[in-house]
Amino acid sequence: MRRLFHPSTDRRTAPQWSVEEIAEEYAYPPLGEGSGGADAWLRGNMVASLDGAIHHQGRSQPLSCKADMRIFGVLRALADVVVVGAQTVRQEGYRPAKRRSGFADRRAALGQAPVPAIAVVSAGLELDFTQPLFTEPVVPTLLLTGRGAPEDRVAEARRAGAEVVFVGEGAAVDPVRVPAALAARGLRRQLTEGGPKLLGEFAVAGVLDELCVSIAPRIVAGPAPRIMNGPLLPDPDEFTLEGVLEEGGFLFTRYRRARTGTDRAE
């Protein structure tokens, strides 16, 4: 057992990490280390209160802080694509990814677009295509759906400039196929921001490689769900601790899924 933090520590003297230092801390591993040796890496990023809530009155912002938003921005700046569920897009009022100061050269050197694409997972495509996510993106927004999606909504999405990617034979998306489908488009450094249903589906599918959880020193009670809300795993999935940062009482944790020899061979 190790003491990672003690309240007697004078936090006022702790230096604030620069975005460059945060970027090094959260750098993606070499490609090819993902699930089953895939040429992709799927990282989740969520925030939760001390009592496990992921939002307060439907929004995650009340659980966040400046440090959390710095990390949020860096994780996006490192990613090729941000994968998010349609309900989260509607609930959080998602907008296109922004260009991040100081990351232009880094992204260009890695052959990345100026900003990550936003990939929205949706079966029914019940989205407002007049919103900035579809009308103002630096790179086209992707819609991940099944081949059984409503044809009229597919056509409307394409007219709005979105790129529709079929990742499933029915109406719904097959989460097992998402990382490979995105990697085939050159989007290999993958970040998902939920919501809890989508994150749970990725976990059950065995394709979630890493999980970053910001723990807010706040309690909200109420009916808010946990960071994952999906089918029960047959057995608990093991993750190993990769890092813990602290600022203002917030903990920023990073866990990597533990692999077995069988996992790597698949």
PDB file of C-alpha atoms in Angstrom, residues 1-192:
ATOM      1  CA  MET A   1       0.000   0.000   0.000  1.00  0.00           C
ATOM      2  CA  ARG A   2       1.246   3.492  -0.911  1.00  0.00           C
ATOM      3  CA  ARG A   3       0.123   6.919   0.190  1.00  0.00           C
ATOM      4  CA  LEU A   4      -0.625   8.899  -2.953  1.00  0.00           C
ATOM      5  CA  PHE A   5      -2.024  11.934  -1.198  1.00  0.00           C
ATOM      6  CA  HIS A   6      -2.201  13.348   2.312  1.00  0.00           C
ATOM      7  CA  PRO A   7      -4.231  16.398   3.415  1.00  0.00           C
ATOM      8  CA  SER A   8      -1.158  17.872   5.129  1.00  0.00           C
ATOM      9  CA  THR A   9       0.394  18.427   1.679  1.00  0.00           C
ATOM     10  CA  ASP A  10       0.458  22.129   0.853  1.00  0.00           C
ATOM     11  CA  ARG A  11      -1.478  22.049  -2.393  1.00  0.00           C
ATOM     12  CA  ARG A  12      -0.960  25.776  -2.879  1.00  0.00           C
ATOM     13  CA  THR A  13       2.685  25.140  -3.790  1.00  0.00           C
ATOM     14  CA  ALA A  14       1.926  22.404  -6.310  1.00  0.00           C
ATOM     15  CA  PRO A  15       2.616  23.706  -9.831  1.00  0.00           C
ATOM     16  CA  GLN A  16      -0.211  23.708 -12.353  1.00  0.00           C
ATOM     17  CA  TRP A  17       0.594  21.304 -15.158  1.00  0.00           C
ATOM     18  CA  SER A  18       0.916  22.786 -18.624  1.00  0.00           C
ATOM     19  CA  VAL A  19      -1.106  21.340 -21.485  1.00  0.00           C
ATOM     20  CA  GLU A  20       2.142  19.964 -22.905  1.00  0.00           C
ATOM     21  CA  GLU A  21       2.830  18.028 -19.686  1.00  0.00           C
ATOM     22  CA  ILE A  22      -0.741  16.733 -19.628  1.00  0.00           C
ATOM     23  CA  ALA A  23      -0.378  15.676 -23.264  1.00  0.00           C
ATOM     24  CA  GLU A  24       2.724  13.643 -22.438  1.00  0.00           C
ATOM     25  CA  GLU A  25       0.956  12.029 -19.463  1.00  0.00           C
ATOM     26  CA  TYR A  26      -2.006  10.991 -21.637  1.00  0.00           C
ATOM     27  CA  ALA A  27      -0.171  10.184 -24.858  1.00  0.00           C
ATOM     28  CA  TYR A  28      -1.663   7.256 -26.743  1.00  0.00           C
ATOM     29  CA  PRO A  29       0.350   4.020 -26.683  1.00  0.00           C
ATOM     30  CA  PRO A  30       1.892   2.689 -29.889  1.00  0.00           C
ATOM     31  CA  LEU A  31      -0.790   1.591 -32.312  1.00  0.00           C
ATOM     32  CA  GLY A  32      -1.335  -2.140 -32.403  1.00  0.00           C
ATOM     33  CA  GLU A  33      -1.756  -2.478 -28.625  1.00  0.00           C
ATOM     34  CA  GLY A  34      -5.544  -2.162 -28.704  1.00  0.00           C
ATOM     35  CA  SER A  35      -8.144  -4.866 -28.143  1.00  0.00           C
ATOM     36  CA  GLY A  36      -7.084  -8.075 -29.842  1.00  0.00           C
ATOM     37  CA  GLY A  37      -3.998  -6.345 -31.232  1.00  0.00           C
ATOM     38  CA  ALA A  38      -6.190  -3.938 -33.201  1.00  0.00           C
ATOM     39  CA  ASP A  39      -4.635  -0.961 -34.936  1.00  0.00           C
ATOM     40  CA  ALA A  40      -6.761   1.325 -32.773  1.00  0.00           C
ATOM     41  CA  TRP A  41      -6.984   2.433 -29.143  1.00  0.00           C
ATOM     42  CA  LEU A  42     -10.356   3.244 -27.566  1.00  0.00           C
ATOM     43  CA  ARG A  43     -10.156   5.466 -24.493  1.00  0.00           C
ATOM     44  CA  GLY A  44     -13.134   6.507 -22.371  1.00  0.00           C
ATOM     45  CA  ASN A  45     -13.314   9.761 -20.420  1.00  0.00           C
ATOM     46  CA  MET A  46     -15.997  10.434 -17.820  1.00  0.00           C
ATOM     47  CA  VAL A  47     -16.558  12.529 -14.718  1.00  0.00           C
ATOM     48  CA  ALA A  48     -18.361  11.330 -11.598  1.00  0.00           C
ATOM     49  CA  SER A  49     -19.228  12.656  -8.154  1.00  0.00           C
ATOM     50  CA  LEU A  50     -18.099  11.000  -4.930  1.00  0.00           C
ATOM     51  CA  ASP A  51     -21.438   9.205  -4.774  1.00  0.00           C
ATOM     52  CA  GLY A  52     -21.119   7.932  -8.340  1.00  0.00           C
ATOM     53  CA  ALA A  53     -23.402  10.357 -10.186  1.00  0.00           C
ATOM     54  CA  ILE A  54     -22.420  11.389 -13.710  1.00  0.00           C
ATOM     55  CA  HIS A  55     -24.547  14.523 -13.841  1.00  0.00           C
ATOM     56  CA  HIS A  56     -26.517  17.024 -11.817  1.00  0.00           C
ATOM     57  CA  GLN A  57     -29.928  17.860 -13.295  1.00  0.00           C
ATOM     58  CA  GLY A  58     -28.919  16.321 -16.598  1.00  0.00           C
ATOM     59  CA  ARG A  59     -25.595  18.133 -17.127  1.00  0.00           C
ATOM     60  CA  SER A  60     -22.043  17.025 -16.362  1.00  0.00           C
ATOM     61  CA  GLN A  61     -20.738  20.619 -16.122  1.00  0.00           C
ATOM     62  CA  PRO A  62     -21.643  21.050 -12.401  1.00  0.00           C
ATOM     63  CA  LEU A  63     -19.246  18.171 -11.622  1.00  0.00           C
ATOM     64  CA  SER A  64     -16.368  19.644 -13.596  1.00  0.00           C
ATOM     65  CA  CYS A  65     -13.660  22.218 -12.834  1.00  0.00           C
ATOM     66  CA  LYS A  66     -10.943  24.122 -14.683  1.00  0.00           C
ATOM     67  CA  ALA A  67      -8.428  21.284 -14.331  1.00  0.00           C
ATOM     68  CA  ASP A  68     -10.978  18.761 -15.582  1.00  0.00           C
ATOM     69  CA  MET A  69     -11.682  20.948 -18.593  1.00  0.00           C
ATOM     70  CA  ARG A  70      -7.941  21.260 -19.329  1.00  0.00           C
ATOM     71  CA  ILE A  71      -7.634  17.477 -19.368  1.00  0.00           C
ATOM     72  CA  PHE A  72     -10.862  17.198 -21.388  1.00  0.00           C
ATOM     73  CA  GLY A  73      -9.406  19.548 -23.986  1.00  0.00           C
ATOM     74  CA  VAL A  74      -6.060  17.758 -24.128  1.00  0.00           C
ATOM     75  CA  LEU A  75      -7.691  14.349 -24.552  1.00  0.00           C
ATOM     76  CA  ARG A  76      -9.660  15.711 -27.488  1.00  0.00           C
ATOM     77  CA  ALA A  77      -6.556  17.342 -28.944  1.00  0.00           C
ATOM     78  CA  LEU A  78      -4.755  13.977 -28.881  1.00  0.00           C
ATOM     79  CA  ALA A  79      -7.592  12.010 -30.497  1.00  0.00           C
ATOM     80  CA  ASP A  80      -8.404  11.313 -34.131  1.00  0.00           C
ATOM     81  CA  VAL A  81     -12.088  10.905 -33.324  1.00  0.00           C
ATOM     82  CA  VAL A  82     -14.497  11.488 -30.432  1.00  0.00           C
ATOM     83  CA  VAL A  83     -17.244   8.852 -30.229  1.00  0.00           C
ATOM     84  CA  VAL A  84     -20.439   9.837 -28.435  1.00  0.00           C
ATOM     85  CA  GLY A  85     -23.993   8.554 -28.112  1.00  0.00           C
ATOM     86  CA  ALA A  86     -26.917  10.446 -29.636  1.00  0.00           C
ATOM     87  CA  GLN A  87     -28.605  10.990 -26.273  1.00  0.00           C
ATOM     88  CA  THR A  88     -25.471  12.648 -24.905  1.00  0.00           C
ATOM     89  CA  VAL A  89     -25.307  14.863 -28.004  1.00  0.00           C
ATOM     90  CA  ARG A  90     -28.872  16.017 -27.377  1.00  0.00           C
ATOM     91  CA  GLN A  91     -28.498  16.350 -23.620  1.00  0.00           C
ATOM     92  CA  GLU A  92     -25.154  18.161 -23.565  1.00  0.00           C
ATOM     93  CA  GLY A  93     -25.693  20.291 -26.661  1.00  0.00           C
ATOM     94  CA  TYR A  94     -22.607  18.945 -28.422  1.00  0.00           C
ATOM     95  CA  ARG A  95     -20.702  21.241 -30.722  1.00  0.00           C
ATOM     96  CA  PRO A  96     -17.857  20.553 -33.185  1.00  0.00           C
ATOM     97  CA  ALA A  97     -14.369  20.013 -31.810  1.00  0.00           C
ATOM     98  CA  LYS A  98     -12.250  23.166 -31.535  1.00  0.00           C
ATOM     99  CA  ARG A  99      -8.720  23.768 -32.713  1.00  0.00           C
ATOM    100  CA  ARG A 100      -6.493  23.603 -29.633  1.00  0.00           C
ATOM    101  CA  SER A 101      -3.707  26.126 -29.234  1.00  0.00           C
ATOM    102  CA  GLY A 102      -0.310  24.496 -29.287  1.00  0.00           C
ATOM    103  CA  PHE A 103      -1.421  21.212 -30.883  1.00  0.00           C
ATOM    104  CA  ALA A 104      -1.360  22.151 -34.573  1.00  0.00           C
ATOM    105  CA  ASP A 105       2.251  21.042 -35.143  1.00  0.00           C
ATOM    106  CA  ARG A 106       1.818  17.890 -33.056  1.00  0.00           C
ATOM    107  CA  ARG A 107      -1.273  16.847 -35.003  1.00  0.00           C
ATOM    108  CA  ALA A 108       0.313  17.655 -38.353  1.00  0.00           C
ATOM    109  CA  ALA A 109       3.395  15.589 -37.493  1.00  0.00           C
ATOM    110  CA  LEU A 110       1.165  12.597 -36.730  1.00  0.00           C
ATOM    111  CA  GLY A 111      -0.844  13.048 -39.925  1.00  0.00           C
ATOM    112  CA  GLN A 112      -3.978  14.026 -38.017  1.00  0.00           C
ATOM    113  CA  ALA A 113      -6.680  16.428 -39.165  1.00  0.00           C
ATOM    114  CA  PRO A 114      -6.644  19.874 -37.496  1.00  0.00           C
ATOM    115  CA  VAL A 115      -9.313  18.668 -35.046  1.00  0.00           C
ATOM    116  CA  PRO A 116     -10.805  15.287 -34.179  1.00  0.00           C
ATOM    117  CA  ALA A 117     -13.943  14.202 -35.961  1.00  0.00           C
ATOM    118  CA  ILE A 118     -17.079  13.765 -33.856  1.00  0.00           C
ATOM    119  CA  ALA A 119     -18.696  10.356 -34.436  1.00  0.00           C
ATOM    120  CA  VAL A 120     -22.279  10.096 -33.174  1.00  0.00           C
ATOM    121  CA  VAL A 121     -23.679   6.625 -32.479  1.00  0.00           C
ATOM    122  CA  SER A 122     -27.387   6.483 -33.281  1.00  0.00           C
ATOM    123  CA  ALA A 123     -29.880   3.869 -34.443  1.00  0.00           C
ATOM    124  CA  GLY A 124     -32.784   6.138 -35.350  1.00  0.00           C
ATOM    125  CA  LEU A 125     -30.755   9.221 -36.347  1.00  0.00           C
ATOM    126  CA  GLU A 126     -33.208  11.424 -34.443  1.00  0.00           C
ATOM    127  CA  LEU A 127     -30.870  14.399 -34.402  1.00  0.00           C
ATOM    128  CA  ASP A 128     -31.221  18.070 -35.266  1.00  0.00           C
ATOM    129  CA  PHE A 129     -29.126  18.471 -38.390  1.00  0.00           C
ATOM    130  CA  THR A 130     -29.403  22.272 -38.214  1.00  0.00           C
ATOM    131  CA  GLN A 131     -27.200  22.337 -35.102  1.00  0.00           C
ATOM    132  CA  PRO A 132     -23.549  23.536 -35.295  1.00  0.00           C
ATOM    133  CA  LEU A 133     -22.307  19.962 -34.873  1.00  0.00           C
ATOM    134  CA  PHE A 134     -23.502  19.378 -38.437  1.00  0.00           C
ATOM    135  CA  THR A 135     -23.387  22.875 -39.952  1.00  0.00           C
ATOM    136  CA  GLU A 136     -20.055  24.184 -38.595  1.00  0.00           C
ATOM    137  CA  PRO A 137     -17.557  21.305 -38.170  1.00  0.00           C
ATOM    138  CA  VAL A 138     -13.940  21.755 -39.218  1.00  0.00           C
ATOM    139  CA  VAL A 139     -14.048  18.125 -40.385  1.00  0.00           C
ATOM    140  CA  PRO A 140     -17.322  16.378 -41.284  1.00  0.00           C
ATOM    141  CA  THR A 141     -19.292  14.838 -38.438  1.00  0.00           C
ATOM    142  CA  LEU A 142     -19.697  11.063 -38.701  1.00  0.00           C
ATOM    143  CA  LEU A 143     -22.891   9.177 -37.955  1.00  0.00           C
ATOM    144  CA  LEU A 144     -22.408   5.552 -36.914  1.00  0.00           C
ATOM    145  CA  THR A 145     -25.574   3.553 -37.428  1.00  0.00           C
ATOM    146  CA  GLY A 146     -26.872   0.204 -38.646  1.00  0.00           C
ATOM    147  CA  ARG A 147     -27.930  -0.687 -42.162  1.00  0.00           C
ATOM    148  CA  GLY A 148     -31.522  -0.843 -40.902  1.00  0.00           C
ATOM    149  CA  ALA A 149     -31.544   2.869 -40.036  1.00  0.00           C
ATOM    150  CA  PRO A 150     -34.485   4.889 -41.471  1.00  0.00           C
ATOM    151  CA  GLU A 151     -33.642   5.705 -45.071  1.00  0.00           C
ATOM    152  CA  ASP A 152     -35.186   9.184 -44.903  1.00  0.00           C
ATOM    153  CA  ARG A 153     -33.004  10.085 -41.902  1.00  0.00           C
ATOM    154  CA  VAL A 154     -29.895   8.726 -43.623  1.00  0.00           C
ATOM    155  CA  ALA A 155     -30.671  10.885 -46.660  1.00  0.00           C
ATOM    156  CA  GLU A 156     -31.283  13.970 -44.505  1.00  0.00           C
ATOM    157  CA  ALA A 157     -28.027  13.408 -42.613  1.00  0.00           C
ATOM    158  CA  ARG A 158     -26.091  13.239 -45.859  1.00  0.00           C
ATOM    159  CA  ARG A 159     -27.775  16.386 -47.178  1.00  0.00           C
ATOM    160  CA  ALA A 160     -26.636  18.121 -43.990  1.00  0.00           C
ATOM    161  CA  GLY A 161     -23.022  17.154 -44.762  1.00  0.00           C
ATOM    162  CA  ALA A 162     -22.633  14.285 -42.290  1.00  0.00           C
ATOM    163  CA  GLU A 163     -20.835  11.106 -43.318  1.00  0.00           C
ATOM    164  CA  VAL A 164     -22.951   8.042 -42.563  1.00  0.00           C
ATOM    165  CA  VAL A 165     -21.001   4.912 -41.630  1.00  0.00           C
ATOM    166  CA  PHE A 166     -22.857   1.617 -41.316  1.00  0.00           C
ATOM    167  CA  VAL A 167     -21.512  -0.428 -38.406  1.00  0.00           C
ATOM    168  CA  GLY A 168     -24.122  -3.137 -37.947  1.00  0.00           C
ATOM    169  CA  GLU A 169     -26.532  -5.161 -40.043  1.00  0.00           C
ATOM    170  CA  GLY A 170     -29.686  -4.236 -38.095  1.00  0.00           C
ATOM    171  CA  ALA A 171     -30.898  -0.845 -36.901  1.00  0.00           C
ATOM    172  CA  ALA A 172     -28.400  -0.591 -34.052  1.00  0.00           C
ATOM    173  CA  VAL A 173     -24.629  -0.218 -34.100  1.00  0.00           C
ATOM    174  CA  ASP A 174     -22.544  -3.288 -33.285  1.00  0.00           C
ATOM    175  CA  PRO A 175     -20.077  -1.938 -30.678  1.00  0.00           C
ATOM    176  CA  VAL A 176     -17.566  -4.699 -31.411  1.00  0.00           C
ATOM    177  CA  ARG A 177     -17.119  -3.329 -34.919  1.00  0.00           C
ATOM    178  CA  VAL A 178     -16.795   0.367 -34.084  1.00  0.00           C
ATOM    179  CA  PRO A 179     -13.008   0.604 -33.402  1.00  0.00           C
ATOM    180  CA  ALA A 180     -12.109  -1.269 -36.591  1.00  0.00           C
ATOM    181  CA  ALA A 181     -14.614   0.712 -38.689  1.00  0.00           C
ATOM    182  CA  LEU A 182     -13.108   3.988 -37.510  1.00  0.00           C
ATOM    183  CA  ALA A 183      -9.531   2.715 -37.870  1.00  0.00           C
ATOM    184  CA  ALA A 184     -10.309   1.793 -41.485  1.00  0.00           C
ATOM    185  CA  ARG A 185     -10.961   5.510 -42.047  1.00  0.00           C
ATOM    186  CA  GLY A 186      -7.611   6.419 -40.477  1.00  0.00           C
ATOM    187  CA  LEU A 187      -9.204   7.319 -37.127  1.00  0.00           C
ATOM    188  CA  ARG A 188      -7.176   5.109 -34.832  1.00  0.00           C
ATOM    189  CA  ARG A 189      -6.706   7.232 -31.696  1.00  0.00           C
ATOM    190  CA  GLN A 190     -10.238   7.013 -30.375  1.00  0.00           C
ATOM    191  CA  LEU A 191     -11.903   8.788 -27.455  1.00  0.00           C
ATOM    192  CA  THR A 192     -15.418   8.147 -26.191  1.00  0.00           C
TER     193      THR A 192
END
